[in-house]
Coordinates of C-alpha atoms in Angstrom, one line a residue:
Chain W
M99 CA 0.0 -0.1 0.0
N100 CA 2.9 2.4 0.0
G101 CA 3.4 1.4 -3.6
V102 CA 6.4 -0.8 -2.9
N103 CA 5.1 -4.1 -4.0
P104 CA 6.3 -5.0 -7.5
R105 CA 3.0 -6.9 -8.2
P106 CA -0.4 -5.8 -6.7
I107 CA -2.1 -8.0 -4.4
T108 CA -5.0 -9.8 -6.1
A109 CA -8.3 -10.7 -4.5
L110 CA -11.5 -12.6 -5.1
I111 CA -14.8 -11.6 -3.5
A112 CA -17.5 -14.1 -2.9
D113 CA -20.7 -12.5 -1.7
D114 CA -24.3 -12.7 -2.8
V115 CA -25.2 -9.0 -2.1
L116 CA -24.0 -6.8 -5.0
A117 CA -23.8 -3.8 -3.0
S118 CA -21.7 -5.6 -0.2
R119 CA -19.3 -6.7 -3.1
E120 CA -19.1 -3.2 -4.6
L121 CA -18.2 -1.6 -1.2
L122 CA -15.4 -4.1 -0.5
R123 CA -14.1 -3.8 -4.0
Q124 CA -13.9 0.0 -3.5
M125 CA -12.2 -0.3 -0.1
L126 CA -9.7 -2.8 -1.4
G127 CA -9.2 -0.6 -4.4
K128 CA -8.0 2.2 -2.1
L129 CA -5.5 -0.2 -0.5
G130 CA -3.9 -0.9 -3.9
V131 CA -5.5 -4.6 -4.0
V132 CA -6.9 -5.7 -7.4
V133 CA -10.2 -7.6 -7.4
V134 CA -9.7 -9.9 -10.2
A135 CA -13.2 -11.7 -9.6
Q136 CA -16.6 -11.0 -7.9
V137 CA -18.9 -14.2 -7.6
A138 CA -22.3 -14.4 -6.0
D139 CA -22.2 -17.9 -4.6
G140 CA -20.0 -20.7 -3.4
H141 CA -20.0 -23.0 -6.4
Q142 CA -18.9 -20.0 -8.5
A143 CA -16.3 -19.3 -6.1
L144 CA -14.7 -22.8 -6.1
A145 CA -15.0 -22.9 -10.0
R146 CA -13.3 -19.7 -10.4
L147 CA -10.4 -20.5 -7.9
A148 CA -9.8 -23.9 -9.7
T149 CA -8.6 -21.9 -12.8
H150 CA -7.4 -18.7 -11.4
A151 CA -5.1 -18.2 -8.4
V152 CA -5.5 -15.2 -6.3
D153 CA -3.8 -14.0 -3.0
V154 CA -6.7 -13.4 -1.0
V155 CA -10.2 -14.6 -0.9
F156 CA -13.0 -12.6 0.9
L157 CA -15.7 -15.3 1.6
D158 CA -19.0 -14.3 2.9
I159 CA -20.6 -17.1 5.2
D160 CA -24.3 -16.4 4.7
M161 CA -24.6 -17.3 1.0
P162 CA -27.4 -19.4 -0.4
G163 CA -26.7 -22.8 -1.7
C164 CA -23.1 -23.5 -0.9
N165 CA -22.2 -21.3 2.0
G166 CA -18.8 -19.7 2.8
L167 CA -17.8 -22.3 5.3
E168 CA -18.5 -25.2 2.9
V169 CA -16.4 -23.4 0.4
L170 CA -13.7 -23.1 2.9
K171 CA -13.8 -26.9 3.8
Q172 CA -13.6 -27.7 0.1
M173 CA -10.8 -25.3 -0.6
Q174 CA -8.8 -26.8 2.4
S175 CA -8.0 -29.8 0.1
R176 CA -6.5 -27.8 -2.7
Q177 CA -3.0 -26.7 -2.8
P178 CA -1.8 -24.0 -2.5
M179 CA -4.6 -22.6 -0.5
P180 CA -5.2 -18.9 -0.7
W181 CA -5.4 -16.6 2.2
V182 CA -8.9 -16.6 3.1
V183 CA -10.8 -14.0 5.2
M184 CA -14.3 -14.9 6.2
V185 CA -16.9 -12.3 6.1
S186 CA -20.2 -12.3 8.0
A187 CA -22.7 -10.0 9.5
H188 CA -22.6 -12.3 12.5
S189 CA -19.5 -13.3 14.8
T190 CA -21.0 -16.4 16.4
M191 CA -18.4 -18.4 18.2
D192 CA -19.4 -21.5 16.2
N193 CA -18.7 -20.0 12.8
L194 CA -15.5 -18.6 14.1
Q195 CA -14.4 -21.8 15.4
V196 CA -15.2 -23.7 12.1
A197 CA -13.4 -21.0 10.2
I198 CA -10.2 -21.2 12.3
D199 CA -10.4 -25.0 12.3
H200 CA -10.4 -25.1 8.4
G201 CA -7.7 -22.7 7.8
A202 CA -9.3 -19.2 7.6
K203 CA -6.7 -16.5 8.4
G204 CA -9.2 -13.8 9.2
F205 CA -12.6 -13.0 10.2
V206 CA -14.2 -9.6 9.2
V207 CA -17.5 -8.8 10.7
K208 CA -20.0 -6.5 8.6
P209 CA -20.7 -3.6 8.4
Y210 CA -17.2 -3.1 6.7
A211 CA -15.1 -0.4 7.8
M212 CA -11.9 0.5 6.2
A213 CA -9.8 0.0 9.3
K214 CA -10.9 -3.8 9.5
I215 CA -10.1 -4.4 5.8
Q216 CA -6.8 -2.8 6.0
Q217 CA -6.0 -4.7 8.9
A218 CA -6.9 -7.8 7.1
I219 CA -4.8 -6.9 4.1
E220 CA -1.7 -5.8 6.4
R221 CA -1.8 -9.3 8.0
F222 CA -1.7 -10.9 4.6
Q223 CA 1.3 -8.7 3.6
Q224 CA 3.2 -9.4 6.9
A225 CA 2.6 -13.2 6.5
A226 CA 3.7 -13.1 2.8
Q227 CA 7.0 -11.4 3.7
Chain V
M427 CA 13.9 19.9 36.7
S428 CA 10.7 18.1 35.7
P429 CA 7.6 19.8 36.9
F430 CA 5.8 16.3 36.4
E431 CA 8.2 14.6 39.0
V432 CA 7.7 17.4 41.6
L433 CA 3.8 17.0 41.2
V434 CA 4.0 13.0 41.5
E435 CA 6.1 13.6 44.6
V436 CA 3.5 16.0 46.1
E437 CA 0.8 13.8 45.1
S438 CA 2.3 10.8 46.9
V439 CA 2.2 12.8 50.1
I440 CA -1.0 14.8 49.8
A441 CA -3.3 12.1 48.3
M442 CA -2.8 9.9 51.4
Q443 CA -3.5 12.9 53.8
A444 CA -6.6 13.7 51.7
R445 CA -7.8 10.1 51.8
D446 CA -7.3 9.9 55.6
K447 CA -9.6 12.9 55.9
G448 CA -12.1 11.5 53.3
L449 CA -11.2 14.3 50.8
A450 CA -10.7 14.3 47.2
F451 CA -7.4 15.3 45.7
N452 CA -6.8 15.7 42.1
I453 CA -3.9 17.1 40.0
N454 CA -5.3 18.5 36.7
H455 CA -2.6 19.0 33.9
H456 CA -3.4 21.5 31.4
F457 CA -1.3 20.6 28.4
P458 CA 0.9 21.6 26.8
L459 CA 3.4 21.6 29.6
P460 CA 7.1 21.9 29.5
E461 CA 9.1 18.8 30.0
R462 CA 11.6 20.6 32.0
I463 CA 11.8 24.0 33.6
E464 CA 15.0 25.9 34.9
S465 CA 13.8 26.0 38.6
D466 CA 14.6 24.4 41.9
P467 CA 12.6 21.3 42.5
V468 CA 13.1 21.3 46.4
R469 CA 11.8 24.9 46.8
L470 CA 8.9 24.3 44.4
K471 CA 7.9 21.1 46.1
Q472 CA 8.1 22.8 49.5
I473 CA 5.7 25.6 48.4
L474 CA 3.2 23.1 47.2
L475 CA 3.4 20.8 50.0
N476 CA 2.8 23.6 52.3
L477 CA -0.2 25.1 50.4
C478 CA -1.9 21.5 49.8
A479 CA -1.2 20.6 53.5
N480 CA -2.8 23.8 54.4
A481 CA -5.7 23.4 52.0
I482 CA -6.4 19.9 53.6
K483 CA -6.2 21.3 57.1
F484 CA -9.0 23.8 56.5
T485 CA -11.1 21.6 54.4
H486 CA -13.7 19.4 55.9
K487 CA -15.7 18.2 53.1
G488 CA -15.1 18.1 49.4
G489 CA -11.7 18.2 48.2
V490 CA -8.5 19.9 47.2
Y491 CA -7.6 20.4 43.4
V492 CA -4.3 21.3 41.8
D493 CA -4.3 22.9 38.3
V494 CA -1.1 23.0 36.4
A495 CA -0.7 25.3 33.3
A496 CA 2.0 27.0 31.6
D497 CA 1.8 30.5 30.2
R498 CA 4.2 30.9 27.4
A499 CA 3.6 34.7 26.9
Q500 CA 4.5 35.4 30.7
R501 CA 7.0 32.7 30.7
A502 CA 5.6 31.3 33.8
L503 CA 4.3 28.0 35.3
K504 CA 1.1 28.4 37.1
L505 CA 0.0 26.2 39.8
T506 CA -3.3 26.8 41.4
V507 CA -4.3 25.0 44.7
R508 CA -8.0 25.3 45.1
D509 CA -10.1 23.8 48.1
T510 CA -13.6 23.6 49.1
G511 CA -12.7 24.5 52.7
I512 CA -13.9 27.2 55.3
G513 CA -12.3 30.0 53.3
M514 CA -11.3 33.4 54.6
T515 CA -12.7 37.0 54.8
G516 CA -11.1 39.9 53.1
E517 CA -9.3 41.0 56.3
E518 CA -8.1 37.5 57.0
M519 CA -6.7 37.4 53.7
Q520 CA -4.7 40.6 54.2
R521 CA -2.7 39.1 57.2
L522 CA -2.1 35.9 55.2
F523 CA 1.5 36.3 54.1
K524 CA 2.7 38.1 57.2
P525 CA 5.0 36.2 59.6
F526 CA 3.5 34.7 62.7
S527 CA -0.1 35.8 61.7
Q528 CA -2.6 33.2 61.5
T529 CA -6.2 34.5 60.8
D530 CA -6.9 34.7 64.6
V531 CA -6.0 33.2 67.9
S532 CA -8.8 30.7 67.7
T533 CA -7.5 29.4 64.4
T534 CA -4.1 28.4 66.1
R535 CA -6.1 26.8 68.9
R536 CA -8.3 24.9 66.5
F537 CA -5.8 24.0 63.9
G538 CA -2.3 24.5 65.4
G539 CA 0.7 25.7 63.2
T540 CA 3.0 28.7 63.6
G541 CA 1.7 30.8 60.9
L542 CA 5.2 30.8 59.2
G543 CA 4.3 28.4 56.4
L544 CA 2.6 30.9 53.9
W545 CA 5.2 33.6 54.7
I546 CA 8.1 31.2 54.0
S547 CA 6.3 29.8 50.8
Q548 CA 5.9 33.4 49.5
Q549 CA 9.6 34.0 50.1
L550 CA 10.5 30.8 48.2
A551 CA 8.0 31.8 45.3
H552 CA 9.9 35.3 45.0
K553 CA 13.2 33.3 44.8
L554 CA 11.9 31.3 42.0
G555 CA 11.1 34.5 40.1
G556 CA 7.3 34.4 40.8
S557 CA 4.9 34.8 43.6
I558 CA 1.7 33.6 45.3
T559 CA -1.6 35.0 45.1
C560 CA -4.7 34.3 46.9
R561 CA -8.5 34.5 46.4
S562 CA -10.9 33.3 49.0
E563 CA -14.5 33.6 50.1
K564 CA -15.7 32.7 53.7
D565 CA -17.3 29.2 53.9
Q566 CA -16.7 28.7 50.1
G567 CA -13.1 27.8 49.9
S568 CA -9.8 29.3 49.0
E569 CA -7.4 29.4 45.9
F570 CA -3.9 30.1 45.9
E571 CA -2.1 30.6 42.8
V572 CA 1.7 30.1 42.5
T573 CA 3.7 31.4 39.6
V574 CA 7.1 30.5 39.0
E575 CA 9.6 31.3 36.1
L576 CA 9.8 28.9 33.4
G577 CA 13.4 29.8 32.3
D578 CA 14.5 28.7 28.8
L579 CA 11.5 28.1 26.7
R580 CA 13.2 25.9 24.2
A581 CA 12.7 22.8 26.2
E582 CA 10.6 20.1 25.0
W583 CA 6.9 20.4 25.5
V584 CA 4.5 17.6 26.4
E585 CA 1.4 18.0 24.3
E586 CA -1.1 15.8 26.0
Y587 CA -2.1 13.4 28.8
R588 CA -1.4 10.4 26.7
A589 CA 2.3 11.2 26.1
A590 CA 2.6 12.2 29.8
A591 CA 0.9 8.9 31.1
K592 CA 2.9 6.7 28.8
S593 CA 6.2 7.6 30.5
G594 CA 4.5 7.6 33.9
R595 CA 4.7 11.3 34.4
V596 CA 1.2 11.7 35.6
S597 CA -0.7 9.5 38.0
S598 CA -4.0 8.5 39.6
A599 CA -6.4 11.3 38.5
A600 CA -8.8 10.1 35.9
P601 CA -7.7 11.2 32.3
A602 CA -10.4 12.6 30.1
L603 CA -10.9 10.1 27.3
S604 CA -13.1 9.8 24.3
G605 CA -12.9 6.2 23.1
S606 CA -14.5 3.0 23.5
V607 CA -13.6 0.0 26.0
L608 CA -14.9 -3.5 26.1
L609 CA -14.6 -4.9 29.4
A610 CA -14.8 -8.8 29.6
E611 CA -15.2 -9.8 33.4
D612 CA -17.3 -12.3 34.9
S613 CA -17.6 -11.0 38.6
P614 CA -20.2 -8.5 39.0
D615 CA -18.2 -6.8 41.7
V616 CA -15.2 -6.2 39.5
Q617 CA -17.4 -5.5 36.6
G618 CA -18.9 -2.5 38.8
L619 CA -15.7 -1.3 40.2
I620 CA -13.7 -1.3 36.9
G621 CA -16.5 -0.2 35.2
M622 CA -16.7 2.8 37.3
Y623 CA -13.1 3.4 36.9
I624 CA -13.6 3.6 33.3
R625 CA -16.8 5.7 33.3
R626 CA -14.9 8.4 35.2
T627 CA -12.8 9.0 32.2
G628 CA -15.8 9.7 30.0
A629 CA -14.9 6.7 27.8
E630 CA -17.8 4.6 26.3
L631 CA -18.1 1.3 28.1
T632 CA -19.4 -2.0 27.1
I633 CA -19.4 -5.1 29.5
V634 CA -19.6 -8.7 28.8
D635 CA -19.5 -11.7 31.2
N636 CA -17.2 -14.2 29.3
G637 CA -14.7 -14.7 26.7
K638 CA -17.0 -16.0 24.1
Q639 CA -19.0 -12.8 24.3
A640 CA -15.8 -10.7 24.2
V641 CA -14.7 -12.3 20.9
E642 CA -18.1 -11.9 19.5
R643 CA -18.4 -8.2 20.4
A644 CA -15.0 -7.3 19.7
L645 CA -15.3 -8.5 16.1
Q646 CA -18.5 -6.7 15.6
R647 CA -16.7 -3.4 16.6
D648 CA -13.1 -2.1 16.9
Y649 CA -12.9 -1.0 20.4
D650 CA -10.0 1.2 21.2
L651 CA -9.3 -1.3 24.1
V652 CA -10.5 -4.7 25.3
L653 CA -9.8 -5.3 29.1
M654 CA -9.8 -9.1 29.2
D655 CA -10.0 -11.0 32.5
M656 CA -8.0 -14.1 32.3
Q657 CA -10.4 -16.4 34.5
M658 CA -13.9 -16.5 33.0
P659 CA -16.5 -19.3 32.5
E660 CA -17.5 -20.4 28.8
M661 CA -14.2 -19.3 27.4
D662 CA -11.3 -17.9 29.5
G663 CA -9.4 -14.7 28.6
L664 CA -6.4 -16.6 27.3
A665 CA -8.4 -18.5 24.9
A666 CA -10.5 -15.4 23.8
T667 CA -7.3 -13.4 23.2
R668 CA -5.8 -16.1 21.1
M669 CA -8.9 -16.5 19.0
L670 CA -9.2 -12.8 18.4
R671 CA -5.6 -12.6 17.3
R672 CA -5.9 -15.7 15.0
V673 CA -8.8 -14.0 13.1
G674 CA -6.9 -11.0 12.7
Y675 CA -8.2 -8.7 15.5
G676 CA -5.6 -6.0 15.6
R677 CA -6.6 -3.6 18.3
P678 CA -5.2 -3.7 21.8
I679 CA -6.0 -6.1 24.3
V680 CA -4.9 -5.8 27.9
A681 CA -5.2 -8.9 30.3
L682 CA -6.6 -8.6 33.8
T683 CA -5.2 -11.2 36.2
A684 CA -5.1 -11.9 39.7
N685 CA -2.0 -13.9 39.4
A686 CA 0.9 -11.7 39.4
L687 CA 3.7 -14.3 38.8
R688 CA 5.8 -13.6 35.8
Q689 CA 4.9 -16.7 33.9
D690 CA 1.3 -15.8 34.1
R691 CA 2.0 -12.5 32.6
E692 CA 4.2 -14.0 30.0
R693 CA 1.3 -16.4 29.0
C694 CA -1.0 -13.3 28.4
I695 CA 1.6 -11.7 26.3
D696 CA 2.2 -14.9 24.4
A697 CA -1.6 -15.2 23.7
G698 CA -1.5 -11.9 22.0
A699 CA -2.4 -9.3 24.9
D700 CA -0.5 -6.0 24.6
D701 CA -0.1 -5.5 28.3
Y702 CA -1.4 -6.8 31.5
L703 CA -2.9 -5.6 34.7
S704 CA -2.9 -7.4 38.1
K705 CA -6.0 -7.4 40.4
P706 CA -6.7 -5.7 42.5
V707 CA -5.8 -3.0 40.2
N708 CA -3.5 0.0 40.9
L709 CA -5.6 3.0 40.0
S710 CA -2.8 5.1 38.8
R711 CA -1.3 2.1 36.6
F712 CA -4.9 1.4 35.5
Y713 CA -5.3 4.9 34.3
Q714 CA -1.8 5.1 32.7
I715 CA -2.8 2.0 30.7
L716 CA -6.2 3.4 29.7
A717 CA -4.6 6.6 28.6
A718 CA -2.0 4.9 26.6
F719 CA -4.6 3.1 24.4
V720 CA -7.7 5.1 24.5
P721 CA -7.9 8.5 22.6
A722 CA -8.0 11.7 24.8
R723 CA -11.0 13.9 24.8
T724 CA -9.9 16.7 22.4
A725 CA -11.9 19.7 24.1
K726 CA -9.6 22.3 25.3
T727 CA -11.1 22.5 28.7
P728 CA -10.2 19.7 31.1
V729 CA -13.1 18.0 33.0
Q730 CA -14.3 19.8 35.9
T731 CA -13.4 18.0 39.0
S732 CA -16.2 17.9 41.7
P733 CA -16.0 16.3 45.1
A734 CA -18.2 13.4 43.7
E735 CA -15.2 12.4 41.8
D736 CA -13.4 11.4 44.9
L737 CA -14.0 7.5 45.0
G738 CA -14.7 7.4 48.8
Q739 CA -17.6 9.7 48.5
D740 CA -19.0 8.6 45.2
P741 CA -22.4 7.1 45.8
E742 CA -21.9 4.5 43.2
Y743 CA -18.6 3.5 44.7
L744 CA -20.2 3.2 48.1
Q745 CA -23.0 1.2 46.7
L746 CA -20.4 -1.2 45.1
V747 CA -18.7 -1.6 48.3
R748 CA -22.0 -2.2 50.0
R749 CA -22.7 -5.1 47.5
F750 CA -19.3 -6.5 47.8
L751 CA -19.7 -6.6 51.7
D752 CA -23.0 -8.2 51.3
G753 CA -21.4 -11.0 49.2
L754 CA -18.6 -11.7 51.8
P755 CA -20.4 -14.0 54.1
A756 CA -21.3 -16.3 51.3
Q757 CA -17.7 -16.3 50.1
L758 CA -16.4 -17.0 53.7
E759 CA -18.8 -19.9 53.9
E760 CA -17.5 -21.3 50.7
I761 CA -13.9 -20.9 51.9
A762 CA -14.6 -22.6 55.2
R763 CA -16.4 -25.5 53.6
A764 CA -13.5 -26.1 51.0
A765 CA -11.0 -26.0 53.8
E766 CA -13.0 -28.2 56.0
T767 CA -13.6 -30.9 53.3
R768 CA -9.9 -30.3 52.1
D769 CA -11.2 -29.5 48.5
W770 CA -8.0 -27.6 47.7
A771 CA -9.1 -26.7 44.2
Q772 CA -12.3 -25.2 45.4
L773 CA -10.5 -23.4 48.2
Q774 CA -8.0 -21.9 45.8
S775 CA -10.6 -20.8 43.4
A776 CA -12.4 -18.9 46.3
V777 CA -9.5 -17.6 47.9
H778 CA -8.2 -16.4 44.4
K779 CA -11.5 -14.6 43.9
L780 CA -11.1 -12.7 47.1
K781 CA -7.7 -11.8 46.4
G782 CA -8.7 -10.1 43.3
M783 CA -11.3 -8.0 44.8
G784 CA -10.6 -7.0 48.4
G785 CA -8.1 -4.2 47.7
G786 CA -10.4 -2.7 45.0
F787 CA -13.1 -2.1 47.6
G788 CA -10.9 -0.6 50.1
F789 CA -9.8 -3.9 52.1
P790 CA -6.1 -4.3 51.0
E791 CA -5.4 -6.5 53.9
L792 CA -8.1 -8.9 52.8
S793 CA -6.4 -9.0 49.4
A794 CA -3.0 -9.5 51.0
S795 CA -4.2 -12.2 53.4
A796 CA -6.1 -14.1 50.5
A797 CA -2.8 -13.9 48.6
V798 CA -0.7 -15.4 51.1
L799 CA -3.0 -18.5 51.2
N800 CA -3.5 -18.5 47.5
D801 CA 0.3 -18.7 47.1
E802 CA 0.6 -21.6 49.6
L803 CA -2.1 -23.4 47.9
R804 CA -0.4 -23.0 44.6
K805 CA 2.7 -24.6 46.1
Q806 CA 0.6 -27.3 47.7
V807 CA 1.5 -26.1 51.3
Y808 CA -1.5 -27.0 53.5
D809 CA 0.1 -26.8 56.9
H810 CA -1.2 -23.3 57.8
V811 CA -4.6 -23.6 56.0
G812 CA -6.4 -23.5 59.3
D813 CA -4.6 -20.4 60.7
R814 CA -5.1 -18.6 57.2
V815 CA -8.9 -19.3 57.1
A816 CA -9.2 -18.1 60.7
E817 CA -7.3 -14.8 59.7
L818 CA -9.6 -14.4 56.7
T819 CA -12.6 -15.1 58.8
R820 CA -11.6 -12.4 61.3
L821 CA -10.9 -9.9 58.5
I822 CA -14.2 -10.7 56.7
R823 CA -16.2 -10.2 60.0
A824 CA -14.4 -7.0 60.8
A825 CA -15.2 -5.8 57.4
C826 CA -18.9 -6.9 57.5
A827 CA -19.3 -5.5 61.1
G828 CA -18.0 -2.0 59.8
T829 CA -15.1 -2.2 62.4
A830 CA -12.7 -1.8 59.4
S831 CA -14.0 0.8 57.2
P832 CA -13.0 1.0 53.5
R833 CA -10.2 2.9 52.2
A834 CA -11.2 4.2 48.6
A835 CA -8.7 2.3 46.3
T836 CA -6.2 4.6 44.7
A837 CA -2.4 4.5 43.7

């Protein structure tokens, strides 16, 4: 975010609500993160990730069909696993525990705030170094 | 010399005198203040001690308040000692700075003293390039303003409470804060007490009962500070702190622990806490930590101190003490039963709880006594359990009977 990265960080957003995806994309854009794909459900997310690798995945939990935690579980068996940040309007302990157990690296609770997104990206950068 | 150091020394002496008399004592720093001034710390301290001790002597309810401010234009440091005491008439004030002249003979009889203190203080103030002036109203209180020369103004200036608190230059008065604090603590007594400490700063407070709720709440909103008790039901503070850090919670977390051992503190830090506080909390350190993490209120004017800000007279505090005392017999019963049945785990848990609370409610000897037994139980030394429990019983009975009155917890 200081413009020192030779290659920008890439991200995928999986969220069924368009407004929510757009807001997150704008915030990430301000941080210099390039959102290479936006999808509206879990199946699309898995399909997309099978063909295109990204650095960070923002994965909404409460999606119809295949929810974010299911996606996370299926992603776990794929290598290399991207850096996954779970996103939810709720911060219930059960969801948190499942997320951690299946390798999520972050958990952001909506409503989005720039500080939360920035923290999530900074953690990825620190880990990537 | 550092004006902060002089004030801390004055506070350490006067705060105790004030407490003994049931009076409030507060030092209000009006930033910016110079880090150092070219003056004589011994003389300045002598002046302040004299004025404060006088103020306490002539005040029977309310408190004594010191305001410190720097006047760059006049190149002067201004220290105002204000009290809510008996005050003086205009005539009495005129005799004030003359040697051997107390306001009248009856004053000498009632309050003692030689009448030399103020005269000497005035001479000292002159030597420091300043003076002492007085304003007073009969039955309303008095205000003495000391000015001393600042000397070289190129010294570094401390801009705000936060900076001063971080380096330990100011102490137990509640700093004026504007941020948000999440307190995770299961004991209603400690919730009440620490909650009150926090509310006195003006910071917004949310209280939860266990680690699970703490995690859920902290993630919903970035608090400026999470105060996390280590021993809680459902999910303890260590696990909650670890979990928050694992999911990327980046804001400050300070651990609250009744275990003051180094390895306990290290465990808190290892789990991801930024700092720790031992219970019962030392109020001055508590406020230092709070001021270090929570943003200061930005209004130019500092919070007005009032007698109600003194803990010992605060109705909320007194109610908390009452509630704590009401709960003591049950705690004692729990301790006695555990000791009798040699249920050491149960005994330690009960004693541990007591240790963390007594001091905060004005019964430091209760905390101290519980700490001794707690340490022995940790080391599995059971030889003195009977004596220790008898001692605790005696202290608890004294507390409940009102023969040992609470001393408001301060530094």
